[in-house]
């Protein structure tokens, strides 16, 4: 996994891109997933696609996001404002570890049931039926 680093900052680019650094994960939806670790009071700038939707998930410590210094704490998910092309994240008083997650907005209906996700109730019924019939295969 490619890493961008500077003094007190380390960002692993799992999916998507930051400048000319591309993550190895490729999917249909072209998501962005970055695992970032910052030393106390250390800022890091992330480039964003203004047409995507983004969130920050706190794994450790507190991270301050954007000009307003919105706080995302460990175990919290903070949704970023729309139309951003750049956001600055800064660790608070202690080391912070967090994920930056993003991708194109989902325009379809979302139906969830247990571990399954579909875009209609009928599709969900088909997925559950296929699972019950053993069509998902087995991991050994």
CSV table of C-alpha atoms in Angstrom, one decimal:
chain,number,residue,atom,x,y,z
A,1,UNK,CA,0.0,0.0,0.0
A,2,UNK,CA,1.6,3.3,-1.0
A,3,UNK,CA,2.3,5.8,1.8
A,4,UNK,CA,2.5,9.6,1.8
A,5,UNK,CA,4.5,10.9,4.7
A,6,UNK,CA,5.8,14.1,6.1
A,7,UNK,CA,7.1,15.1,9.6
A,8,UNK,CA,4.5,13.7,12.0
A,9,UNK,CA,2.1,12.5,9.3
A,10,UNK,CA,1.6,9.2,7.5
A,11,UNK,CA,-1.2,8.4,5.1
A,12,UNK,CA,-1.7,5.0,3.5
A,13,UNK,CA,-3.5,5.3,0.2
A,14,UNK,CA,-5.7,2.1,0.1
A,15,UNK,CA,-8.1,3.2,-2.6
A,16,UNK,CA,-8.3,6.3,-4.8
A,17,UNK,CA,-5.6,8.8,-5.2
A,18,UNK,CA,-3.7,11.6,-3.6
A,19,UNK,CA,-1.9,13.6,-6.3
A,20,UNK,CA,0.1,11.0,-8.4
A,21,UNK,CA,-0.1,8.3,-5.7
A,22,UNK,CA,-2.8,5.6,-6.3
A,23,UNK,CA,-4.1,3.0,-4.0
A,24,UNK,CA,-4.1,-0.6,-5.1
A,25,UNK,CA,-7.8,-1.3,-4.4
A,26,UNK,CA,-9.9,-1.0,-7.5
A,27,UNK,CA,-13.7,-1.3,-7.6
A,28,UNK,CA,-16.6,-0.4,-9.8
A,29,UNK,CA,-17.5,2.7,-7.7
A,30,UNK,CA,-14.0,4.2,-7.6
A,31,UNK,CA,-13.9,4.9,-3.8
A,32,UNK,CA,-11.3,6.6,-1.8
A,33,UNK,CA,-10.0,5.1,1.4
A,34,UNK,CA,-7.0,6.5,3.3
A,35,UNK,CA,-5.7,5.4,6.7
A,36,UNK,CA,-4.0,8.4,8.3
A,37,UNK,CA,-1.9,8.8,11.4
A,38,UNK,CA,-0.9,12.2,12.8
A,39,UNK,CA,1.3,13.2,15.6
A,40,UNK,CA,-0.1,15.8,18.1
A,41,UNK,CA,-1.0,19.2,16.5
A,42,UNK,CA,0.2,17.9,13.1
A,43,UNK,CA,-1.8,19.0,10.1
A,44,UNK,CA,-2.2,17.0,6.8
A,45,UNK,CA,-4.0,18.2,3.6
A,46,UNK,CA,-6.2,15.8,1.6
A,47,UNK,CA,-7.2,16.4,-2.0
A,48,UNK,CA,-10.9,15.6,-2.6
A,49,UNK,CA,-13.1,15.2,-5.6
A,50,UNK,CA,-15.8,17.9,-5.2
A,51,UNK,CA,-18.4,15.5,-6.8
A,52,UNK,CA,-17.9,12.8,-4.2
A,53,UNK,CA,-19.3,12.3,-0.7
A,54,UNK,CA,-16.7,12.0,2.2
A,55,UNK,CA,-16.6,11.0,5.8
A,56,UNK,CA,-13.9,10.7,8.5
A,57,UNK,CA,-13.9,7.8,10.9
A,58,UNK,CA,-11.9,8.2,14.1
A,59,UNK,CA,-9.9,5.1,15.1
A,60,UNK,CA,-7.7,6.7,17.9
A,61,UNK,CA,-7.6,10.1,19.5
A,62,UNK,CA,-9.2,13.2,18.1
A,63,UNK,CA,-8.8,14.8,14.7
A,64,UNK,CA,-9.8,18.4,13.9
A,65,UNK,CA,-11.3,18.8,10.4
A,66,UNK,CA,-11.4,21.8,8.2
A,67,UNK,CA,-11.4,25.5,9.0
A,68,UNK,CA,-14.0,25.1,11.7
A,69,UNK,CA,-11.9,22.5,13.5
A,70,UNK,CA,-14.8,20.1,13.8
A,71,UNK,CA,-13.8,17.3,16.1
A,72,UNK,CA,-14.1,13.6,15.2
A,73,UNK,CA,-13.4,11.4,18.1
A,74,UNK,CA,-12.4,7.7,18.3
A,75,UNK,CA,-15.4,5.7,17.2
A,76,UNK,CA,-17.2,8.6,15.6
A,77,UNK,CA,-18.0,9.2,11.9
A,78,UNK,CA,-18.0,12.8,10.7
A,79,UNK,CA,-19.6,13.6,7.3
A,80,UNK,CA,-17.7,16.3,5.4
A,81,UNK,CA,-19.5,19.2,3.6
A,82,UNK,CA,-20.3,18.8,-0.1
A,83,UNK,CA,-18.2,20.4,-2.9
A,84,UNK,CA,-14.9,20.3,-1.1
A,85,UNK,CA,-11.7,19.9,-3.2
A,86,UNK,CA,-9.3,20.0,-0.2
A,87,UNK,CA,-9.7,19.4,3.5
A,88,UNK,CA,-7.1,19.8,6.2
A,89,UNK,CA,-7.1,17.4,9.1
A,90,UNK,CA,-5.1,18.1,12.3
A,91,UNK,CA,-4.5,15.9,15.3
A,92,UNK,CA,-5.6,17.4,18.6
A,93,UNK,CA,-3.4,17.2,21.7
A,94,UNK,CA,-2.6,13.5,21.2
A,95,UNK,CA,-1.8,11.2,18.3
A,96,UNK,CA,-4.7,10.6,16.0
A,97,UNK,CA,-5.5,7.7,13.7
A,98,UNK,CA,-8.4,7.9,11.3
A,99,UNK,CA,-9.9,6.9,8.0
A,100,UNK,CA,-10.9,9.2,5.2
A,101,UNK,CA,-13.7,7.4,3.2
A,102,UNK,CA,-15.3,8.7,0.0
A,103,UNK,CA,-16.8,8.0,-3.3
A,104,UNK,CA,-19.5,9.0,-5.7
A,105,UNK,CA,-22.9,9.6,-4.1
A,106,UNK,CA,-25.3,6.6,-4.2
A,107,UNK,CA,-28.3,7.8,-6.1
A,108,UNK,CA,-30.3,4.5,-5.7
A,109,UNK,CA,-32.5,3.3,-2.9
A,110,UNK,CA,-30.6,1.2,-0.4
A,111,UNK,CA,-32.2,-1.8,1.3
A,112,UNK,CA,-30.3,-3.5,4.2
A,113,UNK,CA,-30.9,-6.8,5.9
A,114,UNK,CA,-28.2,-8.3,8.1
A,115,UNK,CA,-24.9,-8.4,6.1
A,116,UNK,CA,-26.7,-7.9,2.8
A,117,UNK,CA,-27.3,-4.7,0.8
A,118,UNK,CA,-29.5,-4.3,-2.2
A,119,UNK,CA,-31.3,-1.6,-4.2
A,120,UNK,CA,-34.8,-2.9,-3.9
A,121,UNK,CA,-36.9,-5.2,-1.6
A,122,UNK,CA,-37.3,-7.7,-4.5
A,123,UNK,CA,-33.6,-7.8,-5.0
A,124,UNK,CA,-33.1,-8.4,-1.3
A,125,UNK,CA,-35.5,-11.3,-1.4
A,126,UNK,CA,-33.5,-12.8,-4.3
A,127,UNK,CA,-30.2,-12.3,-2.4
A,128,UNK,CA,-31.5,-14.0,0.7
A,129,UNK,CA,-33.0,-16.9,-1.4
A,130,UNK,CA,-29.6,-17.3,-3.2
A,131,UNK,CA,-27.8,-17.4,0.2
A,132,UNK,CA,-30.2,-19.9,1.6
A,133,UNK,CA,-29.8,-22.1,-1.5
A,134,UNK,CA,-26.0,-22.1,-1.0
A,135,UNK,CA,-25.3,-20.1,-4.1
A,136,UNK,CA,-22.7,-17.9,-2.4
A,137,UNK,CA,-20.1,-20.7,-2.1
A,138,UNK,CA,-18.1,-21.5,1.0
A,139,UNK,CA,-14.9,-20.2,2.4
A,140,UNK,CA,-12.7,-22.9,3.9
